[in-house]
């Protein structure tokens, strides 16, 4: 039986803070139950229809997608595709459409530090997971008031509390955002690994309509 096909998308040459080559081996080792292709690109086309899900690790804070490329991504998800954004995978926010798709805009983060993560809702993505702690960047966001997000995990450094994992529907598809994932060390955390595996597995569940 063939494995489901996902694609991991990121930057190397143009990545300012999070080059894909620093984390791709760790992400690949987490997702041994899927066939994972690696794409170093910042544009989208109809070829992505062949995949059951996209894992976004693009570092492109000031880049904009061409209208045709943005339309291909929106169409893919609206028709039932799935997108899991890891950490800086939110970064195409220079595109209003992309910011609305994910549901938030990154606004900054305090220094790399110990961050506490709390499960705030039972869901297939958080199934069997307990609260945890790790060294990470605590990402801060401005949220789109017109987009309904289902927040599953929150994080705090004792001063600020922010959503850390959420998902939303878009047409027939799903978008999941997972905030931790700054570097290779982050992806060694077993709870983060399980969050990613659970997210991929849930993206493959089409029958529940969620």
XYZ file of C-alpha atoms in Angstrom:
210
model
C 0.000 0.000 0.000
C 1.426 3.364 -1.034
C 2.070 6.054 1.549
C 0.174 9.367 1.539
C 2.103 12.113 -0.231
C 3.031 15.361 1.524
C 5.490 18.055 0.516
C 7.765 20.104 2.801
C 8.277 23.601 1.418
C 11.014 25.972 2.567
C 13.930 28.239 1.712
C 17.689 27.864 1.865
C 19.245 30.525 -0.317
C 16.963 33.398 0.712
C 16.003 32.362 4.261
C 16.955 35.108 6.696
C 16.404 33.194 9.940
C 15.122 29.658 9.318
C 16.825 27.814 6.439
C 15.134 24.564 5.537
C 18.332 22.499 5.496
C 18.718 23.011 9.270
C 15.497 21.130 10.032
C 14.470 19.024 7.033
C 16.164 15.819 8.209
C 14.478 16.036 11.605
C 11.063 16.708 10.092
C 11.539 13.852 7.633
C 12.465 11.483 10.482
C 9.280 12.445 12.345
C 7.022 11.673 9.369
C 8.155 8.213 8.336
C 4.559 7.144 7.654
C 4.176 9.530 4.685
C 6.074 10.034 1.456
C 7.613 13.466 1.955
C 8.978 15.447 -0.990
C 11.167 18.494 -0.385
C 10.601 21.681 -2.424
C 12.741 24.784 -2.208
C 10.413 27.220 -3.859
C 8.264 30.243 -3.152
C 5.591 29.762 -5.767
C 2.678 27.374 -6.226
C 1.046 25.789 -9.228
C -1.306 22.959 -10.149
C 1.369 20.333 -9.410
C 0.524 20.629 -5.719
C -2.834 18.995 -6.393
C -0.954 15.666 -6.313
C -0.252 16.058 -2.583
C -2.581 15.365 0.318
C -0.935 18.043 2.404
C 1.623 20.858 2.433
C 4.068 21.444 5.287
C 5.121 25.096 5.171
C 8.498 26.112 6.588
C 9.086 29.023 4.235
C 11.083 31.979 5.587
C 9.708 34.769 3.374
C 8.657 37.650 5.608
C 8.884 40.382 2.974
C 8.129 38.355 -0.146
C 4.850 38.420 -2.010
C 3.367 35.637 -4.070
C 2.354 36.245 -7.650
C -1.474 36.416 -8.027
C -1.470 33.211 -10.095
C 0.539 31.428 -7.405
C -1.713 32.656 -4.600
C -4.772 31.537 -6.563
C -3.263 28.054 -6.994
C -2.687 27.744 -3.238
C -6.165 28.997 -2.320
C -7.767 26.677 -4.865
C -5.778 23.701 -3.592
C -6.967 24.187 -0.010
C -10.538 25.187 -0.888
C -10.888 21.968 -2.884
C -9.942 19.820 0.113
C -6.176 20.146 0.470
C -4.431 20.650 3.795
C -1.691 23.033 4.897
C 0.324 22.716 8.110
C 2.361 25.839 8.868
C 5.344 25.240 11.154
C 6.753 28.235 13.066
C 7.884 30.636 10.308
C 5.524 28.955 7.834
C 3.200 31.878 8.551
C 5.687 34.198 6.858
C 3.969 34.922 3.525
C 1.968 37.499 5.504
C 2.959 40.265 3.063
C 0.090 38.754 1.069
C -3.239 39.760 2.620
C -4.804 36.571 1.256
C -2.192 34.400 2.958
C -2.552 36.238 6.284
C -6.322 35.710 6.140
C -5.829 32.074 5.149
C -3.726 31.334 8.247
C -5.797 33.723 10.368
C -3.050 35.845 11.914
C -0.029 38.067 11.304
C 3.248 37.592 13.184
C 4.220 40.761 15.087
C 7.408 39.761 16.922
C 8.820 37.682 19.742
C 10.814 38.145 22.962
C 14.284 36.574 23.241
C 14.707 32.803 22.880
C 13.757 31.419 26.287
C 11.885 28.750 28.241
C 8.263 28.629 27.081
C 5.412 26.692 28.722
C 2.801 25.054 26.486
C -0.690 24.211 27.735
C -3.278 22.012 26.028
C -6.509 24.019 26.136
C -8.840 21.847 24.063
C -9.318 18.163 23.344
C -8.942 17.447 19.650
C -7.357 14.774 17.428
C -4.309 17.058 17.105
C -3.776 17.182 20.896
C -4.993 13.649 21.616
C -2.967 11.984 24.377
C -0.677 14.984 24.912
C 0.194 16.697 28.192
C 1.388 20.233 28.890
C 5.102 20.647 28.182
C 8.032 23.053 28.310
C 10.809 23.788 25.852
C 13.337 26.422 24.799
C 11.720 28.350 21.957
C 10.719 31.682 20.436
C 7.339 32.796 21.783
C 5.687 34.121 18.637
C 3.207 36.975 19.031
C 0.360 37.626 16.587
C -2.339 40.009 15.484
C -5.462 38.017 14.669
C -7.950 38.601 11.880
C -11.282 39.424 13.612
C -13.250 37.960 10.694
C -11.544 34.542 10.815
C -12.746 31.936 13.294
C -9.857 29.927 14.727
C -10.055 26.817 16.885
C -7.238 27.318 19.430
C -5.852 24.039 20.791
C -2.622 24.986 22.599
C -1.499 28.155 24.352
C 2.011 29.178 25.353
C 3.343 31.489 28.046
C 6.633 32.803 29.389
C 5.058 34.051 32.616
C 4.479 37.528 31.198
C 2.720 36.924 27.888
C 0.280 34.244 26.786
C -0.355 33.499 23.119
C -2.093 30.819 21.066
C 0.507 28.288 19.933
C -1.516 25.762 17.913
C -4.733 26.410 16.053
C -6.662 25.232 13.032
C -9.390 26.529 10.762
C -11.505 25.377 7.858
C -11.165 26.928 4.425
C -13.701 25.629 1.954
C -13.266 21.857 1.981
C -9.717 22.080 3.312
C -7.868 22.569 6.592
C -5.150 24.924 7.784
C -3.168 24.124 10.932
C -0.618 26.412 12.553
C 2.028 25.124 15.003
C 4.125 27.907 16.528
C 7.176 26.063 17.955
C 9.856 25.005 15.463
C 12.661 27.569 15.616
C 15.522 25.166 14.909
C 16.577 21.529 14.818
C 16.607 21.334 18.621
C 12.906 22.238 18.670
C 12.043 19.258 16.485
C 13.743 16.886 18.956
C 10.987 17.603 21.489
C 8.729 14.507 21.643
C 5.516 16.463 22.249
C 6.147 18.736 19.265
C 6.876 15.626 17.220
C 3.536 14.151 18.271
C 1.695 17.382 17.462
C 3.088 17.232 13.931
C 2.257 13.542 13.478
C -1.258 14.041 14.853
C -1.756 17.030 12.544
C -0.724 15.047 9.474
C -2.948 12.132 10.474
C -5.900 14.422 11.033
C -5.381 16.075 7.660
C -5.786 12.627 6.112
C -9.180 12.185 7.778
C -11.579 13.561 5.183
C -14.697 11.809 6.368
C -15.284 13.912 9.494
C -15.793 17.156 7.568
C -13.535 19.111 9.933
